[in-house]
Amino acid sequence: MATLCGIGVGPGDPELITLKGWRRLQQARVIAFPAGRQGRRGIAEEIISPYKDPQPIYLPLEFPYVLEEEVLKRAWHKAAEQVYAYLAQGMDVVFVCEGDVSFYSTFSYLAAAVRALDPHMAIEVIPGVCSPLAAAASLGVPLTVGSDRLAILPAMYHVDELAQVWVWAEVVVLMKVRSVYGQVWQWLKEHHLLAQAAVVSWATTPQQQIYTPLTNYPELTLPYFSLLIVWKRRLRFNPV
Ligand SMILES: C[S@@+](CC[C@H](N)C(=O)[O-])C[C@H]1O[C@@H](n2cnc3c(N)ncnc32)[C@H](O)[C@@H]1O
């Protein structure tokens, strides 16, 4: 029986692929991944490129960057049909995704859409290093210690959401911070937190950028692959 296997290939540095993920990639006959934009490779495809072998079939899948539920559902269904065409022939398919496959990943929707086509389809998940952990490592700071409560906001539409979690969390990670950075910077300033906050873009890749303390960065034009971390108290290993 064929298996759909989601592999988290880590935040960018190809050496952060797990041994298990790497082994499965080497055995794979069909490797699917989110298609890139404007003729460029997507990040997961880029991460596995040092290991690309001519043998497997490479299957780029289109996932539009939109919020409309109906458009997304159609894209997941179409991608599931493309993947299922191989699975139905008994061929395993691996789907590679940046970071971890269970952490805000397209794989979750793809797997659900494949299960909708075939409720008995075997699905396996190989975890990967997710971006907040990679960013903390790049900063040389533990993400959490002791009894720290960690809040992760996947996308923020208003700074009030940060204020609400800051009441109870010792550490807050803001994913997809690019579009709200200006508002967040202002809020951090008002709460005297700029010195305890950091932004990491393209963590672990050659384009990695670190901005900390944020006091000096009221305005930043950030890439999509950026996140912000703010700590109530910050421990440092390295003088970043
Ligand atoms: C849809 S989520 C995907 C998360 C991913 N599955 C993971 O495990 O980290 C995309 C967001 O993750 C964050 N992100 C992912 N990779 C990153 C990296 N290498 N450096 C900084 N932020 C990253 C950014 O906030 C980006 O907007």
PDB file of C-alpha atoms and ligand atoms in Angstrom:
ATOM      1  CA  MET A   1       0.000   0.000   0.000  1.00  0.00           C
ATOM      2  CA  ALA A   2       1.344   3.434  -0.928  1.00  0.00           C
ATOM      3  CA  THR A   3       2.053   6.129   1.647  1.00  0.00           C
ATOM      4  CA  LEU A   4       1.887   9.887   1.529  1.00  0.00           C
ATOM      5  CA  CYS A   5       4.804  11.086   3.630  1.00  0.00           C
ATOM      6  CA  GLY A   6       5.169  14.709   4.774  1.00  0.00           C
ATOM      7  CA  ILE A   7       8.774  15.647   5.496  1.00  0.00           C
ATOM      8  CA  GLY A   8       9.707  18.818   7.341  1.00  0.00           C
ATOM      9  CA  VAL A   9      13.002  19.852   5.737  1.00  0.00           C
ATOM     10  CA  GLY A  10      13.837  22.545   8.285  1.00  0.00           C
ATOM     11  CA  PRO A  11      14.109  26.338   8.135  1.00  0.00           C
ATOM     12  CA  GLY A  12      16.642  26.729   5.332  1.00  0.00           C
ATOM     13  CA  ASP A  13      20.035  25.172   5.986  1.00  0.00           C
ATOM     14  CA  PRO A  14      19.922  21.795   4.169  1.00  0.00           C
ATOM     15  CA  GLU A  15      22.061  20.303   6.966  1.00  0.00           C
ATOM     16  CA  LEU A  16      19.063  20.710   9.264  1.00  0.00           C
ATOM     17  CA  ILE A  17      17.092  18.013   7.462  1.00  0.00           C
ATOM     18  CA  THR A  18      16.736  15.058   9.825  1.00  0.00           C
ATOM     19  CA  LEU A  19      18.473  11.782   9.001  1.00  0.00           C
ATOM     20  CA  LYS A  20      15.106  10.111   8.706  1.00  0.00           C
ATOM     21  CA  GLY A  21      13.788  12.779   6.341  1.00  0.00           C
ATOM     22  CA  TRP A  22      16.969  12.604   4.295  1.00  0.00           C
ATOM     23  CA  ARG A  23      16.762   8.816   4.003  1.00  0.00           C
ATOM     24  CA  ARG A  24      13.143   9.000   2.876  1.00  0.00           C
ATOM     25  CA  LEU A  25      14.029  11.650   0.309  1.00  0.00           C
ATOM     26  CA  GLN A  26      16.725   9.411  -1.132  1.00  0.00           C
ATOM     27  CA  GLN A  27      14.282   6.510  -1.479  1.00  0.00           C
ATOM     28  CA  ALA A  28      11.465   8.626  -2.907  1.00  0.00           C
ATOM     29  CA  ARG A  29      10.188   8.047  -6.428  1.00  0.00           C
ATOM     30  CA  VAL A  30       7.863  11.054  -6.339  1.00  0.00           C
ATOM     31  CA  ILE A  31       8.776  14.276  -4.523  1.00  0.00           C
ATOM     32  CA  ALA A  32       6.068  16.933  -4.283  1.00  0.00           C
ATOM     33  CA  PHE A  33       6.534  20.460  -2.936  1.00  0.00           C
ATOM     34  CA  PRO A  34       4.820  23.873  -3.014  1.00  0.00           C
ATOM     35  CA  ALA A  35       5.620  25.484  -6.380  1.00  0.00           C
ATOM     36  CA  GLY A  36       7.712  28.666  -6.332  1.00  0.00           C
ATOM     37  CA  ARG A  37       6.541  32.067  -7.578  1.00  0.00           C
ATOM     38  CA  GLN A  38       7.563  34.031 -10.653  1.00  0.00           C
ATOM     39  CA  GLY A  39       9.881  31.369 -12.013  1.00  0.00           C
ATOM     40  CA  ARG A  40      11.819  31.069  -8.755  1.00  0.00           C
ATOM     41  CA  ARG A  41      12.160  27.892  -6.734  1.00  0.00           C
ATOM     42  CA  GLY A  42      10.025  27.594  -3.601  1.00  0.00           C
ATOM     43  CA  ILE A  43      11.892  27.431  -0.290  1.00  0.00           C
ATOM     44  CA  ALA A  44      11.358  23.672   0.302  1.00  0.00           C
ATOM     45  CA  GLU A  45      12.558  22.920  -3.232  1.00  0.00           C
ATOM     46  CA  GLU A  46      15.557  25.174  -2.615  1.00  0.00           C
ATOM     47  CA  ILE A  47      16.400  23.392   0.650  1.00  0.00           C
ATOM     48  CA  ILE A  48      16.472  19.957  -0.976  1.00  0.00           C
ATOM     49  CA  SER A  49      18.265  21.173  -4.119  1.00  0.00           C
ATOM     50  CA  PRO A  50      21.753  20.046  -2.958  1.00  0.00           C
ATOM     51  CA  TYR A  51      20.351  16.517  -2.764  1.00  0.00           C
ATOM     52  CA  LYS A  52      18.363  16.582  -6.000  1.00  0.00           C
ATOM     53  CA  ASP A  53      18.708  13.396  -7.933  1.00  0.00           C
ATOM     54  CA  PRO A  54      17.517  12.952 -11.544  1.00  0.00           C
ATOM     55  CA  GLN A  55      15.689   9.716 -10.696  1.00  0.00           C
ATOM     56  CA  PRO A  56      12.518  10.829  -8.890  1.00  0.00           C
ATOM     57  CA  ILE A  57       9.567  12.583 -10.426  1.00  0.00           C
ATOM     58  CA  TYR A  58       9.375  16.169  -9.128  1.00  0.00           C
ATOM     59  CA  LEU A  59       5.846  17.414  -8.644  1.00  0.00           C
ATOM     60  CA  PRO A  60       5.410  21.154  -7.958  1.00  0.00           C
ATOM     61  CA  LEU A  61       1.963  21.873  -6.498  1.00  0.00           C
ATOM     62  CA  GLU A  62       0.262  25.272  -6.737  1.00  0.00           C
ATOM     63  CA  PHE A  63      -0.990  26.731  -3.472  1.00  0.00           C
ATOM     64  CA  PRO A  64      -2.212  30.308  -3.964  1.00  0.00           C
ATOM     65  CA  TYR A  65      -1.282  32.980  -1.406  1.00  0.00           C
ATOM     66  CA  VAL A  66      -4.860  34.112  -0.755  1.00  0.00           C
ATOM     67  CA  LEU A  67      -7.246  34.042   2.176  1.00  0.00           C
ATOM     68  CA  GLU A  68     -10.429  33.052   0.299  1.00  0.00           C
ATOM     69  CA  GLU A  69     -11.469  29.689   1.679  1.00  0.00           C
ATOM     70  CA  GLU A  70     -13.099  28.555  -1.591  1.00  0.00           C
ATOM     71  CA  VAL A  71     -10.008  29.303  -3.698  1.00  0.00           C
ATOM     72  CA  LEU A  72      -7.806  27.490  -1.189  1.00  0.00           C
ATOM     73  CA  LYS A  73     -10.093  24.467  -1.020  1.00  0.00           C
ATOM     74  CA  ARG A  74     -10.027  24.170  -4.806  1.00  0.00           C
ATOM     75  CA  ALA A  75      -6.212  24.331  -4.792  1.00  0.00           C
ATOM     76  CA  TRP A  76      -5.898  21.684  -2.048  1.00  0.00           C
ATOM     77  CA  HIS A  77      -8.308  19.416  -3.911  1.00  0.00           C
ATOM     78  CA  LYS A  78      -6.422  19.829  -7.187  1.00  0.00           C
ATOM     79  CA  ALA A  79      -3.072  19.168  -5.472  1.00  0.00           C
ATOM     80  CA  ALA A  80      -4.548  16.089  -3.760  1.00  0.00           C
ATOM     81  CA  GLU A  81      -5.695  14.729  -7.124  1.00  0.00           C
ATOM     82  CA  GLN A  82      -2.213  15.226  -8.586  1.00  0.00           C
ATOM     83  CA  VAL A  83      -0.623  13.377  -5.669  1.00  0.00           C
ATOM     84  CA  TYR A  84      -3.294  10.699  -5.597  1.00  0.00           C
ATOM     85  CA  ALA A  85      -2.646   9.860  -9.256  1.00  0.00           C
ATOM     86  CA  TYR A  86       0.684   8.338  -8.100  1.00  0.00           C
ATOM     87  CA  LEU A  87      -0.554   6.929  -4.800  1.00  0.00           C
ATOM     88  CA  ALA A  88      -3.349   5.048  -6.590  1.00  0.00           C
ATOM     89  CA  GLN A  89      -0.686   3.296  -8.690  1.00  0.00           C
ATOM     90  CA  GLY A  90       1.007   2.117  -5.484  1.00  0.00           C
ATOM     91  CA  MET A  91       3.813   4.720  -5.647  1.00  0.00           C
ATOM     92  CA  ASP A  92       4.793   6.459  -2.405  1.00  0.00           C
ATOM     93  CA  VAL A  93       4.798  10.248  -2.564  1.00  0.00           C
ATOM     94  CA  VAL A  94       6.826  12.482  -0.262  1.00  0.00           C
ATOM     95  CA  PHE A  95       5.780  16.079   0.214  1.00  0.00           C
ATOM     96  CA  VAL A  96       8.551  18.346   1.438  1.00  0.00           C
ATOM     97  CA  CYS A  97       7.766  21.493   3.317  1.00  0.00           C
ATOM     98  CA  GLU A  98       9.878  24.195   4.918  1.00  0.00           C
ATOM     99  CA  GLY A  99      10.306  23.957   8.705  1.00  0.00           C
ATOM    100  CA  ASP A 100       8.051  21.392  10.307  1.00  0.00           C
ATOM    101  CA  VAL A 101       5.118  19.725   8.532  1.00  0.00           C
ATOM    102  CA  SER A 102       2.728  20.052  11.467  1.00  0.00           C
ATOM    103  CA  PHE A 103       3.472  23.686  12.217  1.00  0.00           C
ATOM    104  CA  TYR A 104       1.388  26.046  10.038  1.00  0.00           C
ATOM    105  CA  SER A 105       2.090  23.917   7.024  1.00  0.00           C
ATOM    106  CA  THR A 106       0.313  23.294   3.722  1.00  0.00           C
ATOM    107  CA  PHE A 107       0.917  19.599   4.262  1.00  0.00           C
ATOM    108  CA  SER A 108      -1.923  19.444   6.814  1.00  0.00           C
ATOM    109  CA  TYR A 109      -4.437  20.611   4.174  1.00  0.00           C
ATOM    110  CA  LEU A 110      -2.973  18.410   1.478  1.00  0.00           C
ATOM    111  CA  ALA A 111      -3.117  15.326   3.713  1.00  0.00           C
ATOM    112  CA  ALA A 112      -6.752  16.079   4.632  1.00  0.00           C
ATOM    113  CA  ALA A 113      -7.665  16.508   0.939  1.00  0.00           C
ATOM    114  CA  VAL A 114      -5.958  13.196   0.049  1.00  0.00           C
ATOM    115  CA  ARG A 115      -7.839  11.487   2.888  1.00  0.00           C
ATOM    116  CA  ALA A 116     -11.061  12.928   1.492  1.00  0.00           C
ATOM    117  CA  LEU A 117     -10.274  11.120  -1.792  1.00  0.00           C
ATOM    118  CA  ASP A 118      -9.289   7.930  -0.015  1.00  0.00           C
ATOM    119  CA  PRO A 119     -10.180   7.609   3.672  1.00  0.00           C
ATOM    120  CA  HIS A 120      -7.776   4.668   4.086  1.00  0.00           C
ATOM    121  CA  MET A 121      -4.692   6.333   2.618  1.00  0.00           C
ATOM    122  CA  ALA A 122      -1.604   5.761   4.795  1.00  0.00           C
ATOM    123  CA  ILE A 123      -0.087   9.058   5.907  1.00  0.00           C
ATOM    124  CA  GLU A 124       3.256   9.422   7.633  1.00  0.00           C
ATOM    125  CA  VAL A 125       4.788  12.557   9.110  1.00  0.00           C
ATOM    126  CA  ILE A 126       8.514  13.173   9.594  1.00  0.00           C
ATOM    127  CA  PRO A 127       9.019  16.262  11.737  1.00  0.00           C
ATOM    128  CA  GLY A 128      11.527  19.019  11.053  1.00  0.00           C
ATOM    129  CA  VAL A 129      13.140  21.985  12.785  1.00  0.00           C
ATOM    130  CA  CYS A 130      10.560  24.785  12.903  1.00  0.00           C
ATOM    131  CA  SER A 131      11.435  28.444  12.419  1.00  0.00           C
ATOM    132  CA  PRO A 132      11.049  29.794  15.997  1.00  0.00           C
ATOM    133  CA  LEU A 133      13.564  27.211  17.235  1.00  0.00           C
ATOM    134  CA  ALA A 134      15.928  27.965  14.365  1.00  0.00           C
ATOM    135  CA  ALA A 135      15.642  31.713  15.043  1.00  0.00           C
ATOM    136  CA  ALA A 136      16.414  31.241  18.743  1.00  0.00           C
ATOM    137  CA  ALA A 137      19.491  29.190  17.813  1.00  0.00           C
ATOM    138  CA  SER A 138      20.633  31.897  15.380  1.00  0.00           C
ATOM    139  CA  LEU A 139      20.196  34.488  18.116  1.00  0.00           C
ATOM    140  CA  GLY A 140      22.090  32.366  20.642  1.00  0.00           C
ATOM    141  CA  VAL A 141      19.179  32.663  23.064  1.00  0.00           C
ATOM    142  CA  PRO A 142      17.039  29.938  24.608  1.00  0.00           C
ATOM    143  CA  LEU A 143      13.496  30.344  23.369  1.00  0.00           C
ATOM    144  CA  THR A 144      12.052  29.354  26.743  1.00  0.00           C
ATOM    145  CA  VAL A 145      13.422  28.242  30.103  1.00  0.00           C
ATOM    146  CA  GLY A 146      11.904  26.892  33.312  1.00  0.00           C
ATOM    147  CA  SER A 147       8.231  27.708  33.579  1.00  0.00           C
ATOM    148  CA  ASP A 148       8.116  30.271  30.751  1.00  0.00           C
ATOM    149  CA  ARG A 149       4.808  30.324  28.934  1.00  0.00           C
ATOM    150  CA  LEU A 150       5.237  30.616  25.186  1.00  0.00           C
ATOM    151  CA  ALA A 151       2.653  32.162  22.849  1.00  0.00           C
ATOM    152  CA  ILE A 152       2.918  31.879  19.093  1.00  0.00           C
ATOM    153  CA  LEU A 153       0.752  34.144  16.971  1.00  0.00           C
ATOM    154  CA  PRO A 154       0.555  32.754  13.440  1.00  0.00           C
ATOM    155  CA  ALA A 155      -0.469  36.053  11.883  1.00  0.00           C
ATOM    156  CA  MET A 156      -1.570  39.229  13.557  1.00  0.00           C
ATOM    157  CA  TYR A 157      -4.146  41.640  12.254  1.00  0.00           C
ATOM    158  CA  HIS A 158      -4.165  44.029  15.178  1.00  0.00           C
ATOM    159  CA  VAL A 159      -1.655  44.817  17.877  1.00  0.00           C
ATOM    160  CA  ASP A 160      -4.329  44.135  20.547  1.00  0.00           C
ATOM    161  CA  GLU A 161      -3.727  40.439  19.934  1.00  0.00           C
ATOM    162  CA  LEU A 162      -0.153  40.902  21.156  1.00  0.00           C
ATOM    163  CA  ALA A 163      -1.360  42.879  24.187  1.00  0.00           C
ATOM    164  CA  GLN A 164      -3.740  40.051  25.103  1.00  0.00           C
ATOM    165  CA  VAL A 165      -1.127  37.295  25.084  1.00  0.00           C
ATOM    166  CA  TRP A 166       1.497  39.491  26.756  1.00  0.00           C
ATOM    167  CA  VAL A 167      -0.697  39.428  29.886  1.00  0.00           C
ATOM    168  CA  TRP A 168       0.115  35.765  30.480  1.00  0.00           C
ATOM    169  CA  ALA A 169       3.051  34.760  28.259  1.00  0.00           C
ATOM    170  CA  GLU A 170       6.734  35.257  29.098  1.00  0.00           C
ATOM    171  CA  VAL A 171       7.781  34.768  25.492  1.00  0.00           C
ATOM    172  CA  VAL A 172       5.830  35.693  22.344  1.00  0.00           C
ATOM    173  CA  VAL A 173       6.690  34.701  18.781  1.00  0.00           C
ATOM    174  CA  LEU A 174       5.056  36.621  15.938  1.00  0.00           C
ATOM    175  CA  MET A 175       5.106  34.683  12.699  1.00  0.00           C
ATOM    176  CA  LYS A 176       4.464  36.541   9.401  1.00  0.00           C
ATOM    177  CA  VAL A 177       5.419  39.781  11.127  1.00  0.00           C
ATOM    178  CA  ARG A 178       6.272  41.583   7.895  1.00  0.00           C
ATOM    179  CA  SER A 179       2.923  43.339   7.385  1.00  0.00           C
ATOM    180  CA  VAL A 180       2.478  44.518  10.994  1.00  0.00           C
ATOM    181  CA  TYR A 181       6.078  45.324  11.927  1.00  0.00           C
ATOM    182  CA  GLY A 182       5.496  49.109  12.241  1.00  0.00           C
ATOM    183  CA  GLN A 183       2.565  48.720  14.658  1.00  0.00           C
ATOM    184  CA  VAL A 184       4.418  46.087  16.680  1.00  0.00           C
ATOM    185  CA  TRP A 185       7.527  48.276  16.944  1.00  0.00           C
ATOM    186  CA  GLN A 186       5.382  51.128  18.300  1.00  0.00           C
ATOM    187  CA  TRP A 187       3.741  48.824  20.861  1.00  0.00           C
ATOM    188  CA  LEU A 188       7.119  47.459  21.977  1.00  0.00           C
ATOM    189  CA  LYS A 189       8.406  51.018  22.354  1.00  0.00           C
ATOM    190  CA  GLU A 190       5.432  52.060  24.493  1.00  0.00           C
ATOM    191  CA  HIS A 191       6.010  49.010  26.716  1.00  0.00           C
ATOM    192  CA  HIS A 192       9.811  49.493  26.918  1.00  0.00           C
ATOM    193  CA  LEU A 193      10.423  46.126  25.272  1.00  0.00           C
ATOM    194  CA  LEU A 194      12.526  47.040  22.248  1.00  0.00           C
ATOM    195  CA  ALA A 195      15.712  45.860  23.946  1.00  0.00           C
ATOM    196  CA  GLN A 196      14.199  42.435  24.633  1.00  0.00           C
ATOM    197  CA  ALA A 197      12.944  41.796  21.138  1.00  0.00           C
ATOM    198  CA  ALA A 198      14.547  40.470  17.969  1.00  0.00           C
ATOM    199  CA  VAL A 199      13.616  39.895  14.353  1.00  0.00           C
ATOM    200  CA  VAL A 200      15.194  37.103  12.356  1.00  0.00           C
ATOM    201  CA  SER A 201      14.730  36.852   8.589  1.00  0.00           C
ATOM    202  CA  TRP A 202      15.680  33.813   6.528  1.00  0.00           C
ATOM    203  CA  ALA A 203      16.993  32.039   9.637  1.00  0.00           C
ATOM    204  CA  THR A 204      19.846  29.568   8.961  1.00  0.00           C
ATOM    205  CA  THR A 205      20.153  30.515   5.265  1.00  0.00           C
ATOM    206  CA  PRO A 206      22.978  32.507   3.632  1.00  0.00           C
ATOM    207  CA  GLN A 207      20.585  35.531   3.477  1.00  0.00           C
ATOM    208  CA  GLN A 208      19.892  35.406   7.236  1.00  0.00           C
ATOM    209  CA  GLN A 209      19.429  38.834   8.856  1.00  0.00           C
ATOM    210  CA  ILE A 210      19.215  39.520  12.567  1.00  0.00           C
ATOM    211  CA  TYR A 211      17.830  42.760  13.998  1.00  0.00           C
ATOM    212  CA  THR A 212      18.275  43.235  17.706  1.00  0.00           C
ATOM    213  CA  PRO A 213      17.828  45.226  19.854  1.00  0.00           C
ATOM    214  CA  LEU A 214      14.938  46.707  17.910  1.00  0.00           C
ATOM    215  CA  THR A 215      15.559  50.212  19.302  1.00  0.00           C
ATOM    216  CA  ASN A 216      17.509  51.035  16.142  1.00  0.00           C
ATOM    217  CA  TYR A 217      14.952  49.634  13.696  1.00  0.00           C
ATOM    218  CA  PRO A 218      11.671  51.614  13.766  1.00  0.00           C
ATOM    219  CA  GLU A 219      11.208  50.789  10.091  1.00  0.00           C
ATOM    220  CA  LEU A 220      12.133  47.561   8.402  1.00  0.00           C
ATOM    221  CA  THR A 221      11.158  46.174   5.028  1.00  0.00           C
ATOM    222  CA  LEU A 222      11.085  42.508   5.837  1.00  0.00           C
ATOM    223  CA  PRO A 223      10.809  39.422   3.649  1.00  0.00           C
ATOM    224  CA  TYR A 224       7.946  36.954   4.170  1.00  0.00           C
ATOM    225  CA  PHE A 225      10.318  34.575   5.972  1.00  0.00           C
ATOM    226  CA  SER A 226      10.712  36.769   9.048  1.00  0.00           C
ATOM    227  CA  LEU A 227       9.587  36.383  12.625  1.00  0.00           C
ATOM    228  CA  LEU A 228       9.809  38.440  15.779  1.00  0.00           C
ATOM    229  CA  ILE A 229      10.438  37.171  19.307  1.00  0.00           C
ATOM    230  CA  VAL A 230       9.930  39.201  22.466  1.00  0.00           C
ATOM    231  CA  TRP A 231      10.919  38.044  25.937  1.00  0.00           C
ATOM    232  CA  LYS A 232       9.893  39.352  29.352  1.00  0.00           C
ATOM    233  CA  ARG A 233      13.446  38.551  30.389  1.00  0.00           C
ATOM    234  CA  ARG A 234      16.103  37.586  27.945  1.00  0.00           C
ATOM    235  CA  LEU A 235      18.972  35.190  28.558  1.00  0.00           C
ATOM    236  CA  ARG A 236      21.870  35.295  26.146  1.00  0.00           C
ATOM    237  CA  PHE A 237      24.473  32.743  25.197  1.00  0.00           C
ATOM    238  CA  ASN A 238      26.058  34.896  22.529  1.00  0.00           C
ATOM    239  CA  PRO A 239      26.451  38.679  22.218  1.00  0.00           C
ATOM    240  CA  VAL A 240      24.083  39.049  19.231  1.00  0.00           C
TER     241      VAL A 240
HETATM  242  C1  LIG B   1       3.274  29.387   6.877  1.00  0.00           C
HETATM  243  S1  LIG B   1       4.446  29.642   8.143  1.00  0.00           S
HETATM  244  C2  LIG B   1       5.391  28.178   7.978  1.00  0.00           C
HETATM  245  C3  LIG B   1       6.058  27.743   9.249  1.00  0.00           C
HETATM  246  C4  LIG B   1       6.971  26.545   9.029  1.00  0.00           C
HETATM  247  N1  LIG B   1       6.216  25.343   8.718  1.00  0.00           N
HETATM  248  C5  LIG B   1       7.857  26.288  10.241  1.00  0.00           C
HETATM  249  O1  LIG B   1       7.902  25.140  10.719  1.00  0.00           O
HETATM  250  O2  LIG B   1       8.534  27.202  10.692  1.00  0.00           O
HETATM  251  C6  LIG B   1       5.478  30.861   7.414  1.00  0.00           C
HETATM  252  C7  LIG B   1       6.107  31.789   8.429  1.00  0.00           C
HETATM  253  O3  LIG B   1       7.092  31.072   9.150  1.00  0.00           O
HETATM  254  C8  LIG B   1       8.166  31.941   9.509  1.00  0.00           C
HETATM  255  N2  LIG B   1       9.400  31.381   8.955  1.00  0.00           N
HETATM  256  C9  LIG B   1       9.522  30.222   8.308  1.00  0.00           C
HETATM  257  N3  LIG B   1      10.812  29.971   8.000  1.00  0.00           N
HETATM  258  C10 LIG B   1      11.535  31.001   8.468  1.00  0.00           C
HETATM  259  C11 LIG B   1      12.915  31.315   8.465  1.00  0.00           C
HETATM  260  N4  LIG B   1      13.832  30.509   7.907  1.00  0.00           N
HETATM  261  N5  LIG B   1      13.312  32.466   9.069  1.00  0.00           N
HETATM  262  C12 LIG B   1      12.417  33.280   9.646  1.00  0.00           C
HETATM  263  N6  LIG B   1      11.076  33.030   9.665  1.00  0.00           N
HETATM  264  C13 LIG B   1      10.649  31.912   9.089  1.00  0.00           C
HETATM  265  C14 LIG B   1       7.838  33.320   8.939  1.00  0.00           C
HETATM  266  O4  LIG B   1       7.212  34.072   9.955  1.00  0.00           O
HETATM  267  C15 LIG B   1       6.857  32.978   7.835  1.00  0.00           C
HETATM  268  O5  LIG B   1       6.025  34.075   7.557  1.00  0.00           O
END
